[in-house]
Structure formats: C-alpha cells, structure tokens
Coordinates of C-alpha atoms and ligand atoms in Angstrom, one line a residue:
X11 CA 5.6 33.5 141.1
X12 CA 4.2 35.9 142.9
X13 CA 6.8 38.6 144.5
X14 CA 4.7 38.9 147.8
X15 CA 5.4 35.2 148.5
X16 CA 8.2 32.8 149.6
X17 CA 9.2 29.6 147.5
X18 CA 10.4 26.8 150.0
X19 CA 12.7 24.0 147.6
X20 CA 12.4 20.6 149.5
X21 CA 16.4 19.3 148.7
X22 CA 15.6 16.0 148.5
X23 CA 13.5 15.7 145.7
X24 CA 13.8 19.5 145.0
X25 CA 10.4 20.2 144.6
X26 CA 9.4 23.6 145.2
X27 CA 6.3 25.4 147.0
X28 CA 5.1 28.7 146.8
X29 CA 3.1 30.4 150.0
X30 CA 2.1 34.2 150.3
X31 CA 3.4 36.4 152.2
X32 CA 0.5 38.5 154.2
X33 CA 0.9 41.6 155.3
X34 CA 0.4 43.4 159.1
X35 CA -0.7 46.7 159.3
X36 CA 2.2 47.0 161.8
X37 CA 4.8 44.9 162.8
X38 CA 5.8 41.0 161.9
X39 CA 4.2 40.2 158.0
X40 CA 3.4 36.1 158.2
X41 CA 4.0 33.2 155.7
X42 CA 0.5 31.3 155.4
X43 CA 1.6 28.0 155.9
X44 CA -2.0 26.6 156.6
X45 CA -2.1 24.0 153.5
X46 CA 1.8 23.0 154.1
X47 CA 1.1 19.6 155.5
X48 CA -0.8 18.8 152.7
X49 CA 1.8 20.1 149.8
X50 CA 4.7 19.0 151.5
X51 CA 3.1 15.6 153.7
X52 CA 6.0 17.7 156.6
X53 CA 4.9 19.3 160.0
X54 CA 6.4 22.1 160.9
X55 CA 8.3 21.6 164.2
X56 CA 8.3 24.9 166.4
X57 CA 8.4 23.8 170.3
X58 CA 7.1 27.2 172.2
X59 CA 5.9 28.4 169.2
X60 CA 8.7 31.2 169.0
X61 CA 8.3 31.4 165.1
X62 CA 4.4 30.8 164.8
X63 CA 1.5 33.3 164.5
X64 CA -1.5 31.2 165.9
X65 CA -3.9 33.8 164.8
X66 CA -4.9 37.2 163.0
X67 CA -6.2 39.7 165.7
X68 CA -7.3 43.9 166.2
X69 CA -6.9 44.0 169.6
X70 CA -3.2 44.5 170.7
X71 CA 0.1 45.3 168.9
X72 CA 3.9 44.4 170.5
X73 CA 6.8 45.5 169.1
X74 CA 9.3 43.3 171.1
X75 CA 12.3 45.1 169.4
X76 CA 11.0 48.7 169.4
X77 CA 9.7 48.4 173.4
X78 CA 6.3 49.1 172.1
X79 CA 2.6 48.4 173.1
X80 CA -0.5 49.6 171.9
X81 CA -4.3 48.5 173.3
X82 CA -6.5 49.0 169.4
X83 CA -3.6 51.0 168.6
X84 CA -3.1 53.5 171.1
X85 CA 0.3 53.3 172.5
X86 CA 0.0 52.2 176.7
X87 CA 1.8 55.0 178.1
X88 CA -1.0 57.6 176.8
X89 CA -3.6 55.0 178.1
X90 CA -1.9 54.4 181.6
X91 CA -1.5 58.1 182.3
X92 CA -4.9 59.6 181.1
X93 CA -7.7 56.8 181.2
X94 CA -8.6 54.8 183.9
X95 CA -8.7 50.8 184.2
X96 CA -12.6 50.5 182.6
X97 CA -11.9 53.4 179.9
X98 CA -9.9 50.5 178.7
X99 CA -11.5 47.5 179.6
X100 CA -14.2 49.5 176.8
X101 CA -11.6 50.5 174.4
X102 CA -10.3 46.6 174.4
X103 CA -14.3 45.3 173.8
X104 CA -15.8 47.7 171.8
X105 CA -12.4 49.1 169.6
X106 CA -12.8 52.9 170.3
X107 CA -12.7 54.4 173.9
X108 CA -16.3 55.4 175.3
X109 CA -17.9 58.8 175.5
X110 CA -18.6 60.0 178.8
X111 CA -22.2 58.6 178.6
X112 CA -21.1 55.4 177.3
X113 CA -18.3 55.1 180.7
X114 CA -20.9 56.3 182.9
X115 CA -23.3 53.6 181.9
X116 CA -20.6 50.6 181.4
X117 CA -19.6 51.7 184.9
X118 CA -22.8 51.4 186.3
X119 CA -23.3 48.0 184.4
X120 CA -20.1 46.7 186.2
X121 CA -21.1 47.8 189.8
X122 CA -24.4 46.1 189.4
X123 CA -22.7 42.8 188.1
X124 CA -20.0 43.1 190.6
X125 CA -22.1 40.3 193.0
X126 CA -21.5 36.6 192.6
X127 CA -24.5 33.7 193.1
X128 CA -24.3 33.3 196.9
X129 CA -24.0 29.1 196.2
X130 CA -20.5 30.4 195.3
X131 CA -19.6 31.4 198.8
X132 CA -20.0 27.8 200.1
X133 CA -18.1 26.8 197.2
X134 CA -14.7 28.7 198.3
X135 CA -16.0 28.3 202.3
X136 CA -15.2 24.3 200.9
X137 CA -11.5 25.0 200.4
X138 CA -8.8 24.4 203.1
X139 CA -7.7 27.9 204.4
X140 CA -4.2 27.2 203.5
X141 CA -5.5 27.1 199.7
X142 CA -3.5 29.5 197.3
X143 CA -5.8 32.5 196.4
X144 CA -5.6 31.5 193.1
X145 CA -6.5 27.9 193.3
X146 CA -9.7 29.1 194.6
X147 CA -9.8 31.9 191.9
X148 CA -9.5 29.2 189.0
X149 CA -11.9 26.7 190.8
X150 CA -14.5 29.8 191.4
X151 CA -14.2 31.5 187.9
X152 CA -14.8 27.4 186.3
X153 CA -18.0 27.6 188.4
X154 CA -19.4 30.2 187.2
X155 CA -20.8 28.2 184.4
X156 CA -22.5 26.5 186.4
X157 CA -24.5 29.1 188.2
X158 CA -24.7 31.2 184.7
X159 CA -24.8 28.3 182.4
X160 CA -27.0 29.5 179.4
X161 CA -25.5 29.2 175.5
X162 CA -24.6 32.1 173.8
X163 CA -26.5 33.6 170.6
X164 CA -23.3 34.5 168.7
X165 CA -25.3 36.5 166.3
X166 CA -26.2 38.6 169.1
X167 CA -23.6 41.5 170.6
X168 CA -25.2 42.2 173.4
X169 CA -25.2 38.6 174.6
X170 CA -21.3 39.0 174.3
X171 CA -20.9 42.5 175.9
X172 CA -23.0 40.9 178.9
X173 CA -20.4 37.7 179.6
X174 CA -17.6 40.1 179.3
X175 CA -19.4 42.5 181.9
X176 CA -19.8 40.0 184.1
X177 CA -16.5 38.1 183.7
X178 CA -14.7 42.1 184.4
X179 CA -17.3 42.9 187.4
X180 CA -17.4 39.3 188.9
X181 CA -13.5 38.2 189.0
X182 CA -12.4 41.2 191.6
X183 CA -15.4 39.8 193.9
X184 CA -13.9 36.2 193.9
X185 CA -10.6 37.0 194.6
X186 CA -11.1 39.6 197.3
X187 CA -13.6 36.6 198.3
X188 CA -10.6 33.6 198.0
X189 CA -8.5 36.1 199.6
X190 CA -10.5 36.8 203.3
X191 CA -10.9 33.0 202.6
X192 CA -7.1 32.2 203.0
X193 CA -7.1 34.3 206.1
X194 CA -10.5 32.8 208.2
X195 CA -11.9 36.4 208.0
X196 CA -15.9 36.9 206.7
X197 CA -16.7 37.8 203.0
X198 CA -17.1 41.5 202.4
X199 CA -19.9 42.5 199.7
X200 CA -19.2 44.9 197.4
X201 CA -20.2 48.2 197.7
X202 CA -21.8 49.5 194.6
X203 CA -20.9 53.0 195.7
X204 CA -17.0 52.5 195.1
X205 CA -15.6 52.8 191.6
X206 CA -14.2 49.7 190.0
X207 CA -10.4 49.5 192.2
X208 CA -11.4 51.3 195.2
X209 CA -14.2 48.6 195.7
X210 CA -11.4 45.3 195.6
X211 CA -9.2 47.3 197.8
X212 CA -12.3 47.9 200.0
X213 CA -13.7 44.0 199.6
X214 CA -10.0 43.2 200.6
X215 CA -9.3 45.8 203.9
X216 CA -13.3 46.1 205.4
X217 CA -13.7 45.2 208.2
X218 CA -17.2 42.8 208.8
X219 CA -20.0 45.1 208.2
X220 CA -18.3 46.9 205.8
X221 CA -16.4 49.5 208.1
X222 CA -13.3 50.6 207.2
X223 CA -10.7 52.1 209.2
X224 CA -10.2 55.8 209.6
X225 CA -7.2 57.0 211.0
X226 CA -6.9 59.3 213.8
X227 CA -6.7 62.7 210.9
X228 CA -10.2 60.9 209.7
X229 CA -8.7 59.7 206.8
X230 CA -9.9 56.2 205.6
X231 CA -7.8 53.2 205.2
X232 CA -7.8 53.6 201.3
X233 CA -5.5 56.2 199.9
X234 CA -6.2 57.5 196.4
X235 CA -2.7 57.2 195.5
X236 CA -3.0 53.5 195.9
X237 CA -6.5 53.5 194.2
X238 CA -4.6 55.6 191.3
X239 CA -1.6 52.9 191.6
X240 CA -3.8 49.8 191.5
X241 CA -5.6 51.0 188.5
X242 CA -2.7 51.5 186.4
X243 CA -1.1 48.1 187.1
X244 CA -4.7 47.0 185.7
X245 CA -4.4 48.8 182.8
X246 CA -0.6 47.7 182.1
X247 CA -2.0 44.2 182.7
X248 CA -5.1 44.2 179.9
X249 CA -3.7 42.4 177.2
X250 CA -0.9 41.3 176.0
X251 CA -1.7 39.7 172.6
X252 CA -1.3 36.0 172.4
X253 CA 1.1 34.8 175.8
X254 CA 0.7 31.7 177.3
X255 CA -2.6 32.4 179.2
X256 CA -4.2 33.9 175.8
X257 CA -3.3 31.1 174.0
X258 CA -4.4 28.7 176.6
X259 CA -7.7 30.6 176.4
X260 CA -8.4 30.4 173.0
X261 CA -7.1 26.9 173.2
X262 CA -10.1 26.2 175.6
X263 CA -12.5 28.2 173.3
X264 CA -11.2 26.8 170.4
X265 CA -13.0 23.5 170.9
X266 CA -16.6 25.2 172.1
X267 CA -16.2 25.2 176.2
X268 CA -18.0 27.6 178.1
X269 CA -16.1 30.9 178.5
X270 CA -15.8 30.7 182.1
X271 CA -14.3 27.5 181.8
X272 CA -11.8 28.9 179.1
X273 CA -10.8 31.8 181.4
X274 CA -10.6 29.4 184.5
X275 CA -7.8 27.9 182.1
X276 CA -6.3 31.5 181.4
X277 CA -6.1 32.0 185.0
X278 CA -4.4 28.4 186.2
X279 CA -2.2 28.9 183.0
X280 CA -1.0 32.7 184.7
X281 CA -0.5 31.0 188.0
X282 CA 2.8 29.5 186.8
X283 CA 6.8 31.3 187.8
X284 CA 7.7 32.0 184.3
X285 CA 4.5 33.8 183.3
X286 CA 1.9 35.8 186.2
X287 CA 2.8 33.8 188.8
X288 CA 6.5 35.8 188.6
X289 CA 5.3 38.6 190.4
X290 CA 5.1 36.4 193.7
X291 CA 8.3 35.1 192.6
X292 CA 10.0 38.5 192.2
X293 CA 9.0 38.9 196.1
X294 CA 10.0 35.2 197.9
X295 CA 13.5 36.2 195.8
X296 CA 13.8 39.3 197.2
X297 CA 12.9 38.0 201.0
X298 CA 15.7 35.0 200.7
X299 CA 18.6 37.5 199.0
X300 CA 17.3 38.7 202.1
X301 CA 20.6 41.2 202.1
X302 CA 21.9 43.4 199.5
X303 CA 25.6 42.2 200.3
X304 CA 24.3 39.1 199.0
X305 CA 23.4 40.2 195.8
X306 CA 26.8 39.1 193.9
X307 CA 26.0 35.3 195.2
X308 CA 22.9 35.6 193.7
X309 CA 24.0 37.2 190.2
X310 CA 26.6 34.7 189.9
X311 CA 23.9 32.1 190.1
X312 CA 21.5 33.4 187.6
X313 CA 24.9 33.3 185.1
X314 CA 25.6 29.7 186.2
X315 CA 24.3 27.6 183.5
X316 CA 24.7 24.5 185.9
X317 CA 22.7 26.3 188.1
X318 CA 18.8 26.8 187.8
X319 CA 18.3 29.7 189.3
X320 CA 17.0 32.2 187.0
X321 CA 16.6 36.1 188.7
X322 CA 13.1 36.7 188.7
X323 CA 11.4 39.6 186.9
X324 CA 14.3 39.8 184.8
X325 CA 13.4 39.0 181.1
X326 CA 10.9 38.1 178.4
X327 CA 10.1 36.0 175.3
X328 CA 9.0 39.0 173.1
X329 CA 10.2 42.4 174.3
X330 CA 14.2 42.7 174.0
X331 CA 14.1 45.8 174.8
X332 CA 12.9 47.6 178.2
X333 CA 9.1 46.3 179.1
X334 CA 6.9 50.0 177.7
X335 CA 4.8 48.4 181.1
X336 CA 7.8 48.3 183.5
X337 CA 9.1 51.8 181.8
X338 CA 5.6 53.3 183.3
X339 CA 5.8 50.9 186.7
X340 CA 9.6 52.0 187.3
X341 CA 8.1 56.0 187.0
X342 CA 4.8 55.1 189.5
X343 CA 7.5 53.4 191.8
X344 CA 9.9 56.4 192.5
X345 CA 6.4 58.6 192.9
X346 CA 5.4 56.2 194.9
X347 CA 8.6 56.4 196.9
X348 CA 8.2 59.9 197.0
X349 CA 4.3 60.0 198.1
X350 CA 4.3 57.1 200.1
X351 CA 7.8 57.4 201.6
X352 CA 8.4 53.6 201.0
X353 CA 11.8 52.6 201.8
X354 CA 12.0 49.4 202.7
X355 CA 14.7 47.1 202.7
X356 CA 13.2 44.8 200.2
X357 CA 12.9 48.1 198.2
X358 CA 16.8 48.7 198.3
X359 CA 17.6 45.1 197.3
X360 CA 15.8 45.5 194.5
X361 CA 16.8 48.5 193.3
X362 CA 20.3 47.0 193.6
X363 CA 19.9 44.3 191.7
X364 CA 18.4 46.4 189.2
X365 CA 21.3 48.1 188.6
X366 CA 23.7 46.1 188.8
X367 CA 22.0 43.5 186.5
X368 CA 21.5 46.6 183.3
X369 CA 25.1 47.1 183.8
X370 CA 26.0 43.2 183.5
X371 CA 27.4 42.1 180.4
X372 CA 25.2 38.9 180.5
X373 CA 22.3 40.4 181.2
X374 CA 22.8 42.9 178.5
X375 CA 24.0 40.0 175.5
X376 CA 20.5 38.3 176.2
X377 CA 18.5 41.5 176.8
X378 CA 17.0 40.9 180.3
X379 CA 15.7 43.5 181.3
X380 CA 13.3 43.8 184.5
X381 CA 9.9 42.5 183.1
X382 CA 6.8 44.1 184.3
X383 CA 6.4 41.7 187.0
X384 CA 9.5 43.0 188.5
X385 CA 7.9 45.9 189.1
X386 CA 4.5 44.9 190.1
X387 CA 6.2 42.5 192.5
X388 CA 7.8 45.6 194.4
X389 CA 5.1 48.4 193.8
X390 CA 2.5 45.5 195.1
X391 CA 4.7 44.8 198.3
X392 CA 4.6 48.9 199.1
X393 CA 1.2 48.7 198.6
X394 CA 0.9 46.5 201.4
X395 CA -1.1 43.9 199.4
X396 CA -0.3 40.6 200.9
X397 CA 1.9 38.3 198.3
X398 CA -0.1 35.6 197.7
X399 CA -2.9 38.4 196.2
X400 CA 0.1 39.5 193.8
X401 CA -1.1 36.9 191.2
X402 CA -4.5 36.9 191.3
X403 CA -4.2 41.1 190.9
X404 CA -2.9 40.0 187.5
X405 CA -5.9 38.0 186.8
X406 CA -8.1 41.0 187.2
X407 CA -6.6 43.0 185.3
X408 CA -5.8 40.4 182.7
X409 CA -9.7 38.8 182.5
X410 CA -10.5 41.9 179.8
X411 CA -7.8 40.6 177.4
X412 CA -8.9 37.2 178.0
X413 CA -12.5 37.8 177.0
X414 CA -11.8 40.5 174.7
X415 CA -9.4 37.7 172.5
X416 CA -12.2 34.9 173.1
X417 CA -14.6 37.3 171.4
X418 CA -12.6 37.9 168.6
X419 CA -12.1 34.0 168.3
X420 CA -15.6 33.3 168.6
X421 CA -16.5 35.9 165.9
X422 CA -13.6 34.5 163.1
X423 CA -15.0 32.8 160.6
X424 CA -11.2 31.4 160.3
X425 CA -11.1 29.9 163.8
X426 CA -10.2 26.5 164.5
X427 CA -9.9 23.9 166.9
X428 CA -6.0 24.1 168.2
X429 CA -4.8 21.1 167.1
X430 CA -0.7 21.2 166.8
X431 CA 0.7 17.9 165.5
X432 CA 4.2 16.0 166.9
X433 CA 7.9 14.5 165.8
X434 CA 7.1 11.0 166.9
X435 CA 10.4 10.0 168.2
X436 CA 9.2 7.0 170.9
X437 CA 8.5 3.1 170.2
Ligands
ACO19 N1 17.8 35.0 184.8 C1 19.0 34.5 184.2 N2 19.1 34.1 183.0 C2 18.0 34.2 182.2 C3 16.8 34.7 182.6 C4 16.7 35.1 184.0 N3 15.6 35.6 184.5 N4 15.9 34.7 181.7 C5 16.5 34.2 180.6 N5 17.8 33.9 180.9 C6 18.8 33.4 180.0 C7 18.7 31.9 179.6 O1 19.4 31.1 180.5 C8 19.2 31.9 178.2 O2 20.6 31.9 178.3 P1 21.5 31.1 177.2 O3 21.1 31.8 175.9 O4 22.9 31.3 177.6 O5 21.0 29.7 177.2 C9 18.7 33.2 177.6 O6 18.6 34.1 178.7 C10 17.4 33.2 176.9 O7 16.4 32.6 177.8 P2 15.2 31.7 177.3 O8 14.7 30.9 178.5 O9 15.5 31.0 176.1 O10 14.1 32.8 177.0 P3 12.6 32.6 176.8 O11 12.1 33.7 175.9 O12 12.2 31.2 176.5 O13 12.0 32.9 178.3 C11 11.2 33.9 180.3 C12 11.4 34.1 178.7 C13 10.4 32.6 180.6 C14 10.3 35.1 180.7 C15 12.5 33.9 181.0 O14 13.3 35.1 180.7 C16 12.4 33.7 182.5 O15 12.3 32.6 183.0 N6 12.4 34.8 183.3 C17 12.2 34.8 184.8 C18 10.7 34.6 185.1 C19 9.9 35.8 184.8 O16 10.3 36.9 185.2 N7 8.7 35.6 184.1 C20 7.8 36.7 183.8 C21 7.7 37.0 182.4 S1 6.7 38.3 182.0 C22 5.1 37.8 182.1 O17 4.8 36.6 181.8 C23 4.1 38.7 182.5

C-alpha cells in the first residue's frame, strides 16, 4: 500500500480501494478519485461541490483559513498596491508580470482592440431601456462570436493571447455601451488616449462628442483617485480560482463552445445575489435599513433561521477568515473617506453594521465576515457609479480570470467534458 494514498473499505462487502493522494505545491493535497465509479460501481454525492477539486490549475491560490490570495503566486496585497489593473491582467496570461516594453505594448494592443463591430450597437439599441446592464452585457459578450467567429489554432499562442486581448479590451466598451443604453443617452467611443480605467470611467461620464466636464478650478470630471480606486477593485476582482462563474465557464468550454459564449455564461452566472450580483445587493440593503436605528431589526433577521434574510456582503464559501480583498477595500475606503470626504448616510449604516456584526457571536461561530462585495458595494456607491453598473464592474475585472482559466482548460491534456452524475431518487 502505498503511504501517499488513502484505502476506502466498502462495509458491506468490505472490499477495500486504494487511491493516491496528490500533492499541491500549496494548500489543500486531493484524493484522485477519477476511476472510483468504475472500482466501486458508487458516485460520489457532493451537492455544491464543497469537498471536490474540479481541476488542477497555476493560475491562483486561496487559503480560505489563512485569509490568503495570491494571482501566479504573488500574494494580492503586493499586487493591489504596486501594479496596476493590466500589469495583472499580463501576470494572470502570460505567468510572470511584464517588463516595461512588454506593458507598454500589451497596453497599446488593448487600446487598439478596445472598439466593438458597430452591428453591435444596434444589437444593445434592440433592448428595452429598462434592461439590466448586465442582461445586455451577457447578450452582447454571446455575440461577439458572431461578429469574430473564426476557430482557434490551439497549437498557436498567439491566436490565444489575441481572444484574451480582445475579450479584456472589448468587455469595458459593452458595458459602458449597455450602460448609456439603460439611460437613453448616445454611445461614447473610446478614446484610445486614456489608459485602460480612465477610458470606462470616460465612456461612462462623456458627454456626446466626447467632452467631459471641467469644473469651474478646470479640473475634469475624472479624478485620479477614482481612476486609482477603480483599478484596484479590478485587480481584487481578477480571479478567484474556481467560484461559480469559473466553473460555469469551464463548464461551457468544457464541451467545445466558442469562448465568447463561455464567458457570456461566466457573466449571467456572476449576475446572481449570492455570488457578483451581491455588490448591488449590499447597496438596495443598505437603502431599505434605510436608518441606522434600524440596524438591530435587521441583525435579528439575518439570525432568524425562519427568516430568509441573509445580511448581504457578509460571508463566503471558502475564506473563514477576513476576505485578503476586503482587508485592502476596507484600507482604500477610509482613504477614500479621507480624500474624498465621503460621509454619507449609507456610509454610516454600513459601517455600523460592520461593527456590530464582527462583534456578534453568530456572526463570529460561522465566520461571516464582510466579503469583498461588501466593500465594493459601498466604495462603488462613493464613487458615484450608478448601482445597476456595480455588477457589471465585476465583470470587467473578472473577464481576465475567466479567459485566463479557459486557457488553461483548453491547453490540459486532462480536460474533460463536465459531466457530474445524480442520486436518482424520483419514479
Ligand atoms: N447572513 C446571515 N447568515 C448567514 C449569511 C449571511 N450573509 N451567510 C451565511 N449565513 C449562515 C447560514 O444561515 C448558515 O447558518 P447555519 O449553519 O446556522 O445553518 C451558515 O452561515 C453557513 O452558511 P452557508 O449558506 O452554508 O454557507 P455557504 O458557504 O454555502 O454560502 C454565501 C456562502 C453564499 C456567500 C453566503 O454566505 C451568503 O449567502 N452570503 C450573502 C451573499 C453574499 O454576500 N454573496 C457574495 C459572496 S462573495 C462573491 O461571490 C464575490
């Protein structure tokens, strides 16, 4: 028997199975369990897959216990303080982070792929204005592939570095686009002169004829502590290893879609409360506690278990320990605070609740902690970014993960169609 393995004795006939154990370079080892089925004719019943490693990856590393996170093994908070947003959209495709040349030239690649097939404009013009931003995100991003439907040579790298260019330079285009959408207002081009975060801020706030608005001390209407802001929730956003949206994107890939298609998936599978869509969440909460004297009511509720309500931004499936990402967002919000002079009343709510929930002992048994949406939700509110953008801000950020895993998918030799199995319980 090999010591680097675990024997599994079936009771009722006590037959035993051997499987290895493999081993991580950090974190969690694994059992292969890949020819179980066969040896034992049992599936292995895991709802949520809370106990299940779906794949073997290089891009990102969680320690749920510690409160870590590291993008190709540099831990987030060096990456969120010293390199911007597209330093680590490189670092998550290409495994190192780039020279200077090599930024200056990605940069450039992503300005010059940051316009979308016009036939796309007529596309979102077809949606109601009322449309959620990112309904028309998921719709736009799924056709893509059919304005840049050509098959991929997987032998070739370039072919793959130029989808992910265009998936990072394109997605900030069609949500600024879904967004003037929603509010009646003309499409704003971008302007290949802004770096990668100034230009969505700038395709969201121009006005037609790409003027912005300059204040009366000639300052324009984008301030480079928002730029600065924006970027890092990008960064803190990149990847998370395999969450629902991953998974869902691999799922997609996994049975030979198109990749726009698979991160059209990625981005409805985000949209929901308990995952992206939480930052919205975090926000309509906020507005209907509507009072800090309300707060008890509210933290009473969340405790109910007769009661759904759950507190928004308030826990996680893997970390149980503070979010590293809301650590970081929790510093830029009090800088914020002090730079911006927010203090809004939604601002003071939440803080409260903040407080009051790390000091409850229910919150503390089950380890909720504020989650980074939490502090998205609130940082994104200051910003003044309107709340139905909160989710599709995710998106961007999130669309280098997405790519970067679908790579890695494409590229394993190991890589199957997903195909769980079931306990048949019905007729
Ligand atoms: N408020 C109140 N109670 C909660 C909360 C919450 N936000 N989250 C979990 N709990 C409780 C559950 O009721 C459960 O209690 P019990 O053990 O007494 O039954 C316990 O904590 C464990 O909760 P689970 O739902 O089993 O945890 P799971 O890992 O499946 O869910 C999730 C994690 C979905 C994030 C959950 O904490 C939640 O719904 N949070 C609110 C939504 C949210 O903020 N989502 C964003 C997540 S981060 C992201 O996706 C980017």
């Amino acid at each position: 028997m090999a010591k680097n393995s675990m024997t599994l004795i079936d009771n009722r006939n006590s037959k035993s199975y051997e499987y290895p154990i493999l081993d991580a370079t950090r974190g969690t080892n694994v059992v292969d369990m890949q020819t179980f089925y066969k040896d034992t004719g049992l599936f292995i019943f895991d709802p949520g897959f809370t106990s299940t490693a779906s794949c073997t990856s290089k891009i990102t590393f969680i320690d749920g216990i510690k409160g870590e996170l590291r993008y190709r093994g540099i831990p987030i908070e060096i990456l969120a303080k010293e390199h911007s947003y597209l330093e680590v959209c490189f670092l998550l495709l290409q495994g190192y982070l780039p020279s200077s040349s090599e930024l200056i030239e990605f940069d450039l690649e992503i300005r010059h792929r940051s316009f979308v097939d016009e036939g796309l404009k007529n596309l979102i013009d077809s949606f109601p204005s009322h449309a959620h931003p990112m309904a028309v995100l998921s719709s736009a991003v799924s056709a893509l592939s059919s304005f840049y439907y050509e098959h991929l040579n997987l032998k070739d790298q370039s072919a793959y570095n130029e989808m992910a260019s265009r998936i990072i330079a394109k997605i900030p285009t069609l949500a600024a686009f879904a967004y003037r959408h929603s509010l009646g207002i003309p499409f704003i081009y971008p302007d290949i002169e802004r770096s990668f975060t100034e230009n969505f801020l700038y395709m969201m706030r121009a006005y037609p004829g790409g003027k912005m608005k300059i204040t009366q001390d000639g300052e324009q209407h984008i301030k480079q502590v928002e730029i600065d802001a924006l970027d890092t929730i990008f960064t803190l956003h990149a990847d998370h290893e395999q969450n629902a949206s991953t998974t869902t994107v691999r799922g997609v890939a996994s049975t030979g879609a198109h990749p726009y298609v698979a991160i059209s998936a990625g981005i409805s599978a985000l949209w929901g409360r308990a995952h992206g869509g939480a930052n919205e969440s975090v926000i309509a909460q906020l507005e209907m506690i509507g009072d800090v004297k309300n707060i008890p009511k509210y933290i009473a509720k969340a405790k109910d278990k007769n009661d759904p309500f759950r507190l928004m931004g308030f826990g996680h499936r893997v970390y149980k320990n503070f979010d590293p990402r809301a650590k970081v967002l929790k510093k830029l919000q009090d800088q914020l605070k002090e730079e911006l002079g927010l203090n809004s009343h939604l601002l003071e709510i939440a803080q409260t609740i903040e407080k009051i929930a790390l000091e409850d002992k229910y919150f503390i048994e089950r380890n909720l902690y504020p989650n980074i949406d939490f502090y998205t939700g609130v940082i994104l509110y200051a910003l003044k970014i309107p709340r139905n953008m909160f989710t599709a801000i995710f998106v961007i950020g999130r669309s280098v993960g997405w790519i970067t895993q679908w790579i890695e998918f494409k590229k394993d030799s190991n890589s199957k169609i997903a195909r769980p199995r079931q306990r048949y319980v019905g007729k």
